[in-house]
Coordinates of C-alpha atoms in Angstrom, one line a residue:
M243 CA 9.5 -42.7 15.8
D244 CA 6.0 -43.2 14.3
I245 CA 6.2 -43.3 10.6
G246 CA 3.2 -42.7 8.4
F247 CA 2.1 -41.9 4.8
V248 CA 4.5 -44.0 2.8
Q249 CA 3.6 -43.8 -0.9
G250 CA 4.6 -46.3 -3.5
K251 CA 3.7 -47.5 -6.9
S252 CA 1.9 -50.6 -8.0
D253 CA 1.0 -50.9 -11.6
N254 CA -0.9 -54.1 -11.2
L255 CA -3.5 -52.7 -8.8
P256 CA -6.7 -51.6 -10.6
R257 CA -7.9 -48.7 -8.4
I258 CA -6.0 -45.5 -7.8
D259 CA -8.1 -44.7 -4.8
S260 CA -7.5 -48.1 -3.1
T261 CA -5.5 -47.6 0.1
M262 CA -3.7 -50.2 2.0
M263 CA -3.3 -49.5 5.7
A264 CA -0.9 -51.7 7.7
K265 CA 0.2 -51.4 11.3
K266 CA 3.5 -52.8 12.5
R267 CA 4.4 -52.9 16.2
D268 CA 7.9 -54.3 16.7
T269 CA 8.1 -54.2 20.5
K270 CA 11.0 -56.6 20.6
R271 CA 13.3 -54.2 18.8
R272 CA 11.9 -51.1 20.3
G273 CA 11.6 -52.2 23.9
S274 CA 8.8 -49.6 24.6
P275 CA 5.2 -49.2 23.5
A276 CA 4.4 -47.1 20.5
R277 CA 2.3 -44.6 22.5
K278 CA 5.3 -43.4 24.3
L279 CA 7.1 -42.2 21.2
S280 CA 7.0 -38.4 21.0
H281 CA 8.7 -37.8 17.6
K282 CA 6.4 -38.2 14.6
K283 CA 7.3 -37.9 11.0
S284 CA 5.4 -38.3 7.7
C285 CA 7.3 -40.1 5.0
S286 CA 6.6 -40.1 1.3
Y287 CA 7.8 -43.1 -0.7
L288 CA 7.8 -42.1 -4.4
P289 CA 9.1 -44.3 -7.2
L290 CA 11.7 -42.7 -9.4
N291 CA 10.2 -44.4 -12.4
A292 CA 6.7 -43.1 -11.6
F293 CA 6.4 -41.4 -14.9
S294 CA 8.0 -44.0 -17.1
N295 CA 4.8 -45.3 -18.4
R296 CA 2.3 -42.7 -19.5
N297 CA -0.5 -45.3 -19.9
K298 CA -0.4 -46.3 -16.2
A299 CA -1.2 -44.1 -13.3
L300 CA 0.7 -43.8 -10.1
Y301 CA -0.6 -45.9 -7.3
Y302 CA 0.0 -44.6 -3.8
T303 CA -0.2 -47.0 -0.8
T304 CA -0.2 -45.8 2.8
I305 CA 1.5 -47.7 5.4
D306 CA 1.8 -46.8 9.1
F307 CA 5.1 -47.8 10.7
A308 CA 6.3 -47.6 14.3
L309 CA 10.0 -47.7 14.7
G310 CA 12.1 -47.8 17.8
K311 CA 14.9 -45.6 18.8
T312 CA 17.5 -48.1 17.5
E313 CA 16.0 -48.0 14.0
S314 CA 16.7 -45.3 11.5
L315 CA 15.1 -44.0 8.3
S316 CA 17.8 -45.8 6.3
D317 CA 16.6 -49.1 7.9
L318 CA 13.1 -48.3 6.8
N319 CA 14.3 -47.3 3.3
E320 CA 16.2 -50.5 2.8
R321 CA 13.2 -52.6 3.9
L322 CA 10.8 -50.8 1.6
K323 CA 13.2 -51.1 -1.3
S324 CA 12.9 -54.8 -1.1
V325 CA 9.3 -54.3 -2.1
F326 CA 9.4 -51.1 -4.2
N327 CA 12.2 -50.8 -6.7
N328 CA 13.8 -47.5 -7.8
A329 CA 12.2 -45.4 -5.1
T330 CA 13.0 -42.6 -2.8
L331 CA 11.9 -42.0 0.8
T332 CA 11.1 -38.5 1.9
C333 CA 10.1 -37.6 5.4
K334 CA 8.7 -34.5 7.0
A335 CA 7.1 -33.6 10.4
A336 CA 3.6 -34.9 10.7
S337 CA 2.6 -31.8 12.7
K338 CA 3.9 -28.4 11.6
K339 CA 4.8 -25.6 14.0
L340 CA 4.7 -22.0 12.9
T341 CA 8.2 -20.7 12.1
A342 CA 9.5 -17.3 13.2
G343 CA 9.1 -16.1 9.6
A344 CA 5.4 -17.2 9.5
I345 CA 4.7 -15.5 12.8
F346 CA 6.3 -12.3 11.5
V347 CA 4.3 -12.3 8.3
I348 CA 1.1 -13.0 10.3
C349 CA 1.8 -10.0 12.4
L350 CA 2.5 -7.9 9.3
L351 CA -0.8 -9.0 7.7
S352 CA -2.5 -8.2 11.0
V353 CA -1.2 -4.7 11.0
F354 CA -2.6 -4.1 7.5
A355 CA -5.9 -5.7 8.6
L356 CA -6.0 -3.3 11.6
L357 CA -5.3 -0.3 9.4
V358 CA -8.1 -1.4 7.1
V359 CA -10.5 -1.7 10.1
I360 CA -9.5 1.8 11.4
G361 CA -9.7 3.4 8.0
S362 CA -13.1 1.8 7.2
S363 CA -14.4 2.6 10.7
I364 CA -13.5 6.3 10.4
T365 CA -15.2 6.6 7.0
A366 CA -18.3 4.7 8.3
F367 CA -18.5 6.8 11.4
E368 CA -18.1 10.1 9.5
Y369 CA -20.8 9.0 7.1
Y370 CA -23.1 8.1 9.9
M371 CA -22.6 11.4 11.8
K372 CA -23.2 13.5 8.7
A373 CA -26.3 11.6 7.9
K374 CA -27.5 11.9 11.5
I375 CA -26.9 15.6 11.7
S376 CA -28.5 16.2 8.4
E377 CA -31.6 14.3 9.4
E378 CA -31.9 16.2 12.7
C379 CA -31.5 19.5 11.0
E380 CA -33.7 19.1 8.0
Y381 CA -36.3 16.4 8.9
G382 CA -37.2 17.1 12.6
A383 CA -40.5 16.0 13.8
S384 CA -41.5 19.4 15.0
A385 CA -40.4 23.1 15.0
H386 CA -39.4 22.8 18.6
S387 CA -37.2 19.8 18.0
N388 CA -35.8 21.6 15.0
R389 CA -34.8 24.6 17.1
A390 CA -33.4 22.3 19.8
N391 CA -31.4 20.4 17.3
S392 CA -30.1 23.6 15.7
A393 CA -29.1 24.9 19.2
D394 CA -27.3 21.6 19.8
V395 CA -25.5 21.8 16.6
K396 CA -24.5 25.3 17.3
N397 CA -23.2 24.4 20.7
T398 CA -21.4 21.4 19.3
S399 CA -19.7 23.6 16.7
Q400 CA -18.6 26.0 19.4
G401 CA -17.4 23.2 21.7
F402 CA -15.3 21.7 18.9
A403 CA -13.4 24.9 18.4
D404 CA -12.6 25.0 22.1
D405 CA -11.6 21.5 23.1
G406 CA -11.3 19.5 19.8
R407 CA -13.4 16.7 21.0
L408 CA -16.9 17.4 19.8
F409 CA -18.2 17.8 16.2
R410 CA -19.0 20.7 13.8
T411 CA -20.9 20.9 10.6
E412 CA -19.9 24.2 9.1
D413 CA -17.0 22.7 7.1
K414 CA -18.5 19.2 7.1
T415 CA -16.1 18.0 9.8
V416 CA -17.4 15.4 12.2
L417 CA -14.2 14.0 13.6
P418 CA -12.0 15.1 16.5
A419 CA -9.0 17.3 15.5
Y420 CA -6.3 14.7 16.1
L421 CA -8.2 12.2 13.9
E422 CA -8.8 14.8 11.2
K423 CA -5.1 15.2 10.7
C424 CA -4.6 11.4 10.3
K425 CA -7.8 10.8 8.4
P426 CA -6.2 11.2 4.9
Y427 CA -3.7 8.5 5.7
F428 CA -6.2 6.1 7.3
N429 CA -8.6 6.7 4.5
C430 CA -6.1 5.2 2.1
F431 CA -6.9 1.8 3.8
C432 CA -10.7 2.3 3.8
I433 CA -12.3 -0.7 2.2
F434 CA -15.4 1.2 1.2
T435 CA -13.5 3.9 -0.7
N436 CA -11.1 1.5 -2.3
G437 CA -13.9 -0.9 -3.1
E438 CA -15.9 1.8 -4.7
K439 CA -13.0 2.8 -6.9
L440 CA -12.0 -0.7 -7.7
L441 CA -15.5 -1.8 -8.7
S442 CA -16.4 1.3 -10.6
T443 CA -17.3 0.8 -14.2
A444 CA -17.2 4.5 -15.1
S445 CA -14.7 5.5 -17.8
S446 CA -13.5 9.1 -18.3
E447 CA -12.7 10.7 -21.6
G448 CA -9.5 9.5 -23.2
Q449 CA -9.6 6.1 -21.6
L450 CA -9.4 3.0 -23.8
P451 CA -12.0 0.6 -22.5
C452 CA -11.1 -2.2 -25.0
L453 CA -7.8 -2.7 -23.2
H454 CA -9.6 -3.8 -20.1
G455 CA -11.3 -6.6 -22.0
I456 CA -8.0 -7.7 -23.6
R457 CA -6.3 -7.7 -20.2
F458 CA -9.0 -9.7 -18.5
L459 CA -9.3 -12.3 -21.3
S460 CA -5.5 -12.7 -21.3
M461 CA -5.5 -13.3 -17.6
T462 CA -8.3 -15.9 -17.9
W463 CA -6.1 -17.6 -20.6
V464 CA -3.1 -17.7 -18.2
I465 CA -5.2 -19.3 -15.5
L466 CA -6.7 -21.8 -18.0
C467 CA -3.2 -22.9 -19.1
H468 CA -2.0 -23.2 -15.5
S469 CA -5.1 -25.1 -14.5
Y470 CA -4.6 -27.8 -17.1
G471 CA -0.8 -27.9 -16.3
N472 CA -1.4 -28.4 -12.6
V473 CA -3.6 -31.5 -13.0
A474 CA -1.0 -33.3 -15.2
H475 CA 0.7 -35.0 -12.3
I476 CA -2.6 -36.1 -10.6
V477 CA -4.2 -37.7 -13.6
K478 CA -5.2 -41.4 -13.4
N479 CA -6.2 -42.1 -17.0
T480 CA -3.0 -40.8 -18.6
G481 CA -3.7 -42.7 -21.8
E482 CA -7.1 -41.1 -22.3
A483 CA -5.6 -37.7 -21.3
A484 CA -3.0 -38.0 -24.0
D485 CA -5.8 -38.5 -26.5
Y486 CA -7.6 -35.4 -25.2
T487 CA -4.4 -33.3 -25.6
D488 CA -3.9 -34.5 -29.1
H489 CA -6.9 -32.6 -30.4
W490 CA -6.3 -29.4 -32.4
T491 CA -8.3 -27.3 -30.0
F492 CA -5.8 -28.2 -27.2
Q493 CA -3.2 -26.0 -29.0
I494 CA -4.9 -23.1 -27.1
I495 CA -3.5 -24.7 -23.9
L496 CA -0.2 -26.1 -25.3
N497 CA 0.6 -22.9 -27.1
G498 CA -0.7 -20.7 -24.4
F499 CA 2.5 -18.8 -23.9
F500 CA 1.0 -16.2 -26.4
C501 CA -1.2 -15.0 -23.6
V502 CA 2.0 -13.5 -22.0
D503 CA 2.9 -11.8 -25.2
S504 CA -0.5 -10.1 -25.1
F505 CA 0.5 -8.6 -21.7
F506 CA 3.8 -7.4 -23.2
V507 CA 1.9 -5.7 -26.1
L508 CA -0.5 -4.1 -23.6
S509 CA 2.3 -2.9 -21.4
G510 CA 4.3 -1.4 -24.3
F511 CA 1.2 0.2 -25.7
L512 CA 0.2 1.8 -22.4
V513 CA 3.7 3.0 -21.6
G514 CA 4.0 4.6 -25.0
Y515 CA 0.4 6.0 -25.1
L516 CA 0.7 7.7 -21.8
F517 CA 4.2 9.0 -22.5
F518 CA 3.2 10.7 -25.8
Q519 CA 0.2 12.3 -24.2
Q520 CA 2.3 13.6 -21.3
A521 CA 5.1 14.7 -23.6
Q522 CA 2.7 16.7 -25.8
K523 CA 1.4 18.6 -22.7
T524 CA 4.9 19.3 -21.3
D525 CA 6.8 19.6 -24.5
G526 CA 8.8 16.4 -23.7
K527 CA 9.7 17.4 -20.2
I528 CA 9.1 14.2 -18.2
P529 CA 10.0 13.8 -14.5
W530 CA 12.1 10.7 -15.1
L531 CA 12.9 10.1 -11.4
Y532 CA 9.2 9.9 -10.6
Y533 CA 8.7 7.8 -13.8
Y534 CA 10.8 5.0 -12.2
I535 CA 9.9 5.5 -8.5
H536 CA 6.2 5.4 -9.3
R537 CA 6.4 2.2 -11.2
Y538 CA 8.5 0.5 -8.5
I539 CA 6.1 1.5 -5.7
R540 CA 3.1 0.6 -7.8
L541 CA 4.2 -3.0 -8.2
T542 CA 6.6 -4.0 -5.5
P543 CA 4.9 -3.8 -2.1
V544 CA 2.0 -6.1 -2.9
Y545 CA 4.5 -8.3 -4.8
M546 CA 6.7 -8.7 -1.8
I547 CA 3.8 -9.4 0.5
V548 CA 2.7 -12.3 -1.8
V549 CA 6.4 -13.5 -1.8
A550 CA 6.4 -13.4 2.0
F551 CA 3.1 -15.2 2.2
Y552 CA 4.2 -17.8 -0.3
T553 CA 7.5 -18.3 1.6
T554 CA 6.3 -18.5 5.1
I555 CA 2.5 -19.2 5.2
S556 CA 1.8 -21.4 2.2
P557 CA 3.6 -24.5 3.6
F558 CA 0.9 -24.6 6.2
L559 CA -2.0 -24.5 3.8
G560 CA -2.2 -28.2 3.1
S561 CA -0.7 -31.7 3.3
G562 CA -0.8 -34.9 1.5
P563 CA 1.2 -37.5 -0.4
L564 CA 2.3 -34.9 -3.0
W565 CA 2.9 -32.1 -0.5
P566 CA 6.6 -32.9 0.0
D567 CA 7.1 -31.8 -3.7
Y568 CA 6.1 -28.3 -2.6
T569 CA 9.7 -27.6 -1.6
V570 CA 10.4 -24.6 -3.8
I571 CA 9.6 -22.5 -0.7
Q572 CA 13.2 -22.8 0.2
D573 CA 14.1 -21.1 -3.0
C574 CA 12.3 -17.9 -1.9
K575 CA 14.1 -17.9 1.4
E576 CA 17.5 -17.9 -0.4
N577 CA 16.8 -15.8 -3.5
W578 CA 13.9 -13.4 -2.7
W579 CA 16.2 -10.5 -3.3
W580 CA 16.4 -11.4 -7.0
N581 CA 12.7 -10.7 -7.1
V582 CA 13.1 -7.4 -5.3
L583 CA 15.5 -6.2 -8.0
Y584 CA 13.4 -7.7 -10.8
I585 CA 16.2 -9.9 -12.1
N586 CA 14.9 -13.3 -11.1
N587 CA 14.3 -14.3 -14.7
F588 CA 18.1 -14.7 -15.1
L589 CA 18.0 -17.5 -12.5
S590 CA 17.5 -21.0 -14.0
I591 CA 14.3 -22.6 -13.2
N592 CA 16.4 -25.5 -11.8
L593 CA 18.6 -23.1 -9.8
K594 CA 16.2 -22.0 -7.1
Q595 CA 14.0 -19.3 -8.8
C596 CA 11.5 -17.9 -6.3
M597 CA 7.9 -17.9 -7.6
A598 CA 8.8 -19.2 -11.0
W599 CA 5.8 -17.5 -12.6
S600 CA 7.1 -14.1 -11.6
W601 CA 9.6 -14.1 -14.4
F602 CA 7.1 -12.0 -16.4
L603 CA 7.2 -9.2 -13.8
A604 CA 10.9 -9.1 -14.0
I605 CA 11.0 -8.8 -17.8
D606 CA 8.2 -6.3 -17.8
M607 CA 10.1 -4.1 -15.4
Q608 CA 13.3 -4.5 -17.5
F609 CA 11.4 -3.3 -20.6
Y610 CA 10.0 -0.4 -18.6
V611 CA 13.5 0.6 -17.5
I612 CA 14.8 0.8 -21.1
S613 CA 11.7 2.1 -22.7
P614 CA 12.7 5.8 -22.5
L615 CA 15.5 4.9 -25.0
F616 CA 12.8 4.2 -27.6
L617 CA 10.2 6.8 -26.4
I618 CA 12.6 9.8 -26.4
T619 CA 14.0 8.8 -29.8
L620 CA 10.6 8.4 -31.3
W621 CA 9.4 11.7 -29.8
R622 CA 12.5 13.8 -30.9
W623 CA 13.6 12.0 -34.0
P624 CA 10.9 9.7 -35.4
K625 CA 13.0 8.3 -38.2
A626 CA 15.8 7.4 -35.9
G627 CA 13.3 6.0 -33.5
Y628 CA 11.8 3.7 -36.1
S629 CA 15.4 2.6 -37.1
L630 CA 16.3 1.9 -33.5
I631 CA 13.2 -0.2 -33.0
G632 CA 13.9 -2.0 -36.3
L633 CA 17.4 -2.8 -35.1
F634 CA 16.0 -4.3 -31.9
F635 CA 13.5 -6.4 -33.9
C636 CA 16.5 -7.8 -35.8
I637 CA 18.3 -8.5 -32.6
T638 CA 15.5 -10.4 -31.0
F639 CA 14.9 -12.4 -34.2
T640 CA 18.6 -13.3 -34.3
C641 CA 18.7 -14.3 -30.6
N642 CA 15.7 -16.5 -30.9
F643 CA 16.9 -18.2 -34.1
V644 CA 20.5 -18.7 -33.1
L645 CA 19.7 -19.9 -29.5
T646 CA 17.0 -22.3 -30.7
Y647 CA 19.3 -23.7 -33.4
K648 CA 22.4 -24.0 -31.2
Y649 CA 20.7 -25.8 -28.3
D650 CA 18.2 -27.7 -30.5
L651 CA 15.2 -26.3 -28.6
M652 CA 11.6 -27.0 -29.0
A653 CA 9.3 -24.9 -31.2
G654 CA 7.5 -23.3 -28.4
F655 CA 5.1 -25.7 -26.6
G656 CA 2.8 -26.3 -29.5
N657 CA 4.4 -29.7 -30.5
I658 CA 5.3 -30.6 -26.9
L659 CA 3.5 -34.0 -27.3
E660 CA 6.1 -35.0 -29.9
H661 CA 8.9 -34.4 -27.4
Y662 CA 6.8 -36.0 -24.6
Q663 CA 7.4 -39.4 -26.2
D664 CA 11.1 -39.1 -25.3
I665 CA 10.6 -39.2 -21.5
P666 CA 14.3 -39.1 -20.4
N667 CA 15.0 -35.9 -22.4
F668 CA 11.6 -34.3 -22.2
L669 CA 11.9 -32.3 -18.9
P670 CA 15.6 -31.2 -19.7
R671 CA 14.5 -29.9 -23.1
M672 CA 11.5 -28.1 -21.7
N673 CA 13.6 -26.5 -18.9
A674 CA 16.2 -25.6 -21.4
F675 CA 13.6 -23.8 -23.6
Y676 CA 12.4 -21.9 -20.6
D677 CA 15.8 -20.9 -19.4
I678 CA 17.4 -20.0 -22.7
V679 CA 14.5 -18.5 -24.7
Y680 CA 11.2 -18.2 -22.9
S681 CA 12.2 -16.1 -19.9
K682 CA 14.8 -13.7 -21.3
P683 CA 14.2 -10.1 -22.3
Y684 CA 16.3 -10.2 -25.5
T685 CA 14.0 -12.9 -26.9
R686 CA 10.7 -11.4 -25.7
I687 CA 11.2 -7.7 -26.4
G688 CA 9.6 -8.0 -29.9
S689 CA 6.0 -8.0 -28.4
Y690 CA 6.8 -5.0 -26.2
L691 CA 8.1 -3.0 -29.2
V692 CA 5.0 -3.8 -31.2
G693 CA 3.0 -2.1 -28.4
L694 CA 5.4 0.9 -28.4
V695 CA 5.2 1.4 -32.2
L696 CA 1.5 1.0 -32.2
A697 CA 1.1 3.7 -29.4
Y698 CA 3.3 6.1 -31.4
Y699 CA 1.4 5.5 -34.6
I700 CA -2.0 6.1 -33.0
Y701 CA -0.7 9.2 -31.3
R702 CA 0.5 10.6 -34.7
R703 CA -2.7 9.6 -36.3
K704 CA -4.9 11.4 -33.8
R705 CA -2.7 14.4 -33.9
S706 CA -3.1 14.7 -37.6
N707 CA -6.8 13.9 -37.6
S708 CA -6.4 11.1 -40.1
P709 CA -9.7 9.8 -41.6
G710 CA -11.1 6.4 -40.8
L711 CA -10.2 3.2 -42.7
N712 CA -12.4 2.3 -45.7
S713 CA -14.2 -1.1 -45.7
E714 CA -11.7 -2.7 -48.1
T715 CA -8.8 -1.8 -45.8
L716 CA -10.7 -3.0 -42.7
S717 CA -11.5 -6.3 -44.3
A718 CA -8.0 -6.9 -45.5
G719 CA -6.6 -6.0 -42.1
W720 CA -8.9 -8.4 -40.3
L721 CA -8.1 -11.2 -42.8
V722 CA -4.3 -10.8 -42.5
A723 CA -4.4 -10.4 -38.7
T724 CA -6.6 -13.4 -38.2
G725 CA -4.5 -15.5 -40.5
I726 CA -1.3 -14.7 -38.9
T727 CA -2.7 -15.2 -35.4
L728 CA -4.2 -18.6 -36.2
A729 CA -1.0 -19.7 -38.0
C730 CA 1.0 -18.9 -34.9
Q731 CA -1.4 -20.5 -32.5
F732 CA -2.3 -23.7 -34.4
G733 CA 0.4 -24.0 -37.0
L734 CA 2.4 -26.6 -35.1
Y735 CA -0.5 -29.1 -34.8
H736 CA 0.6 -32.6 -35.9
Q737 CA 3.8 -31.1 -37.5
H738 CA 7.2 -32.6 -37.3
V739 CA 9.4 -29.5 -36.9
T740 CA 13.0 -29.6 -37.7
T741 CA 15.6 -27.6 -35.8
V742 CA 15.6 -25.0 -38.6
G743 CA 11.8 -24.9 -38.6
A744 CA 11.8 -24.5 -34.8
S745 CA 14.3 -21.7 -35.0
F746 CA 12.2 -19.7 -37.5
Y747 CA 9.0 -20.4 -35.5
N748 CA 10.5 -19.2 -32.2
A749 CA 12.0 -16.1 -34.0
L750 CA 8.8 -15.1 -35.8
S751 CA 5.7 -16.5 -33.9
R752 CA 5.6 -14.1 -31.0
I753 CA 6.1 -11.0 -33.1
G754 CA 3.4 -12.3 -35.6
F755 CA 0.9 -12.9 -32.8
S756 CA 1.6 -9.5 -31.3
M757 CA 1.0 -7.8 -34.6
G758 CA -2.3 -9.6 -34.9
L759 CA -3.3 -8.4 -31.4
G760 CA -2.0 -5.0 -32.3
W761 CA -4.5 -4.8 -35.2
V762 CA -7.3 -5.5 -32.8
I763 CA -6.2 -2.7 -30.4
F764 CA -5.7 -0.4 -33.4
V765 CA -9.2 -0.7 -34.8
C766 CA -10.8 -0.6 -31.4
V767 CA -9.0 2.6 -30.4
I768 CA -9.8 4.4 -33.6
G769 CA -13.5 3.4 -33.2
Q770 CA -13.8 0.9 -36.0
G771 CA -13.6 -2.3 -34.0
G772 CA -17.4 -3.1 -34.4
V773 CA -18.7 -5.9 -32.3
V774 CA -15.2 -6.9 -31.2
N775 CA -14.8 -3.5 -29.6
S776 CA -18.3 -3.7 -28.0
I777 CA -17.3 -7.0 -26.4
L778 CA -13.9 -5.9 -25.2
S779 CA -15.3 -2.6 -23.9
W780 CA -18.1 -4.2 -21.8
K781 CA -18.1 -2.3 -18.6
A782 CA -18.4 -5.4 -16.4
L783 CA -14.8 -6.3 -17.5
I784 CA -13.3 -3.1 -16.1
P785 CA -13.2 -4.1 -12.4
L786 CA -12.0 -7.6 -13.4
S787 CA -9.3 -6.0 -15.4
R788 CA -8.1 -3.9 -12.5
L789 CA -7.6 -7.2 -10.5
S790 CA -5.4 -8.8 -13.1
Y791 CA -2.1 -7.9 -11.5
C792 CA -3.1 -9.4 -8.1
A793 CA -4.8 -12.4 -9.8
Y794 CA -1.5 -13.1 -11.7
L795 CA 0.4 -13.0 -8.4
V796 CA -1.9 -15.3 -6.4
H797 CA -3.4 -17.8 -8.9
P798 CA -0.5 -20.2 -9.0
I799 CA -0.6 -20.5 -5.2
V800 CA -4.3 -21.4 -5.5
T801 CA -3.8 -24.0 -8.2
T802 CA -0.7 -25.5 -6.6
T803 CA -2.2 -25.7 -3.1
Y804 CA -5.0 -27.9 -4.5
S805 CA -2.9 -30.1 -6.7
S806 CA -0.4 -30.7 -4.0
S807 CA -3.0 -31.5 -1.4
V808 CA -4.9 -34.2 -3.3
R809 CA -4.7 -37.7 -1.8
T810 CA -6.1 -39.6 -4.8
F811 CA -5.8 -39.2 -8.6
I812 CA -8.5 -37.8 -10.7
N813 CA -10.1 -39.0 -13.9
F814 CA -9.2 -36.5 -16.6
N815 CA -11.7 -35.2 -19.0
H816 CA -12.5 -31.7 -20.2
I817 CA -15.6 -31.5 -17.9
N818 CA -13.5 -32.1 -14.8
A819 CA -10.8 -29.8 -16.1
I820 CA -13.2 -27.0 -16.9
M821 CA -14.9 -27.3 -13.5
L822 CA -11.5 -27.1 -11.8
Y823 CA -10.6 -24.1 -14.0
L824 CA -13.8 -22.2 -13.1
G825 CA -13.1 -22.9 -9.4
Y826 CA -9.5 -21.7 -9.8
L827 CA -10.7 -18.6 -11.7
V828 CA -13.3 -17.6 -9.1
I829 CA -11.1 -18.3 -6.1
S830 CA -8.1 -16.6 -7.7
Y831 CA -10.1 -13.4 -8.4
A832 CA -11.7 -13.6 -4.9
V833 CA -8.2 -13.7 -3.3
A834 CA -7.0 -11.0 -5.7
L835 CA -9.9 -8.8 -4.6
V836 CA -8.9 -9.2 -0.9
T837 CA -5.2 -8.7 -1.8
S838 CA -6.0 -5.5 -3.8
L839 CA -8.3 -4.0 -1.1
M840 CA -5.8 -4.7 1.7
F841 CA -2.5 -4.0 0.1
E842 CA -2.4 -2.8 -3.5
S843 CA -5.0 0.0 -3.4
P844 CA -3.9 1.4 0.0
V845 CA -0.2 1.6 -1.2
M846 CA -1.2 3.3 -4.4
R847 CA -3.3 5.9 -2.6
L848 CA -0.6 6.4 0.0
E849 CA 1.9 7.0 -2.7
R850 CA -0.4 9.5 -4.5
L851 CA -1.2 11.3 -1.2
I852 CA 2.5 11.7 -0.2
R853 CA 3.4 12.8 -3.7
N854 CA 0.7 15.5 -3.7
K855 CA 1.8 16.8 -0.3
L856 CA 5.4 17.0 -1.4
S857 CA 4.6 18.7 -4.6
S858 CA 2.4 21.3 -2.8
R859 CA 5.3 22.5 -0.6

C-alpha cells in the first residue's frame, strides 16, 4: 500500500508553505518492490490540538510512505504518533472512481442539457426561417425573384398542409406539425427565451423595484459573511487575524445573521402583499391548493438538483490536505428526505444535517405554510389579526429569552470573540446557539411577521388613499429606524454581556432590525424613499435579484470547494479577504445563472404551461 499526503503540525517551523517530502522503501518487510503495489490511499494526519493556540498556524508536512502487505494503517499510526502527539490519521483513496449515484446525476444533468439544446435550437431555427422568408418576400433583388419567391412560399404553404413536413407563413408557422405540438414544452428550456426574461430590466405597473435591491444586497451580505467564515481555518497569521476581527466594522461580519432576517422580512412582505391584492380582486377567494403546490414546485426541483449535485458530484471537485474534512456529503445520503419535506432545520448541526445552510429554506417554507392563518384573519377580522400577530410576537420573544437564559447561550455572534477565548467550550456553545435558537421557526418568526404586518398596512393605506408623510415624520422615522438598526448591529462591540443581557438581546434584536428594514421598505413603496429608493430600484439590480435563490443554493459549494482544496495557508488581511469575496461573488452568480437557465426557469415555465392548459379545459 502506497501511503501519501500525511499532514501534521510543527509549531517551531517558520514557514507554512514549507513541505517535507520523504520516501521510505522498506523492502525487507514488504518483500516486493513498491511499483507492484496496486492499492493506493491518501492519508491525512491532523493533530487534535491543532487549534489550541490561536497565535500559531497549523503546519502541514507531507510524507510519502510505502507499506507492505504485512503492515496496516494502525502500524503507521503508531509510528507517526511517536513523532506527532495527539493526532489522528485519516485515509482515503488517492484516485476517485465515479459512484453509481454520481453517474446517475451526470445522466440527469445531461438530459436537462439536451432539452436546453433542443429547445434553444428550435427557437433559433424558427427565428432564422422567419427572417429568411421575410427577406425573400420583401427584399428580393428583382421583381422576377420576388414572384418566384412568392410562388415558392405558396407551394410551401400548400405542401405543409398536405404532408406536414414543409413550412408555411400564413400563421407564422415554420416548424413541422409534430414539432409544433411539442414546441411549447421544448420552448420552456430555451436558453434564449429564459435568458431574455431573466436579464430583462423592465418593470410593470404595480411592481416594487426597491425589493430587488434589498434582496440582492442581502445576498451579497450572506456571501460576504460566508467568505470570511470559510477562510478561518486556512489562515496562517491567526494573531493578526484576531486583531482585524476586533475592529468595530467587523461586526458587519460577526453579526451578519441579520442578513437572513432581511430575507424573512421580504418573504413575509411579498406573501402578504400579493395575497391582499389577489383577495381584493376575488373577494377573498383564494385557490389554497394551488397556493401550496405552486410554492413547492417553484422551490423544490432546483433545490433537489443542487442537493443531488452536492451529494454525488462535489466530492470529485477537488482534493488536498483539508479535503477529508469535506465528509458531510454522507449526511445528505442519509437525510436528504428531511430537505424534501423542508424540516431539516430540526436536525442538529452535529446530527447529520444535509446542506446546513438550507435551514433557511426550511423555515421559510414553514412560515409560508402557516401564513394563511395570519392572512385570512387580517383580511376578515383586522383587529383579531393584529391581536393574533401580537400574540406570536410575545411567543417568539419568550422563546428566545427563556432558551437563551436556560442554556446560557451567546448573544448572537456579535461578541463571539469573547467566547473564542474559551477554546474547549467555544464550538459546543456556538453549535448550541445554532441548534436551539438560530435555526428554529418559533425563534425566527418575528421578522416574518414584521413583513406581513407591513404588507397589510401598505395595502390599507393605498386603499384609503392616505396622504404622504410630512418632512418631520420622515426625519423622525429615519432617525429611529437608523438608531435601532445600528444598535442591533453594533451594540455588542466590546461589551461583556451577561446571561440576562444575552437573553434580552436575542429576544429583541432580530425584531428591532426587521422593523428598521421595514421602515426602508415602507418609505420606498409609498414613493418617499428619496435617494435610498433610487439606489435600491436601480434596474441593473433586477436580474441579479432574480438569481438570488440559486446563488443562495450554490455559493457555499463554491466557497467550501476552494477552502477545502488549498494546500497551503494564506496570510489574512482585508485585501486578500475582499479579493476572495469578489471571486466567490462573481463565480457564485455565474453558477447561479447557469443553474437558473438550465433548471429553475424551465421548471417554472413548465408549471405555468401545464397549469394554463389544465385551467383551459
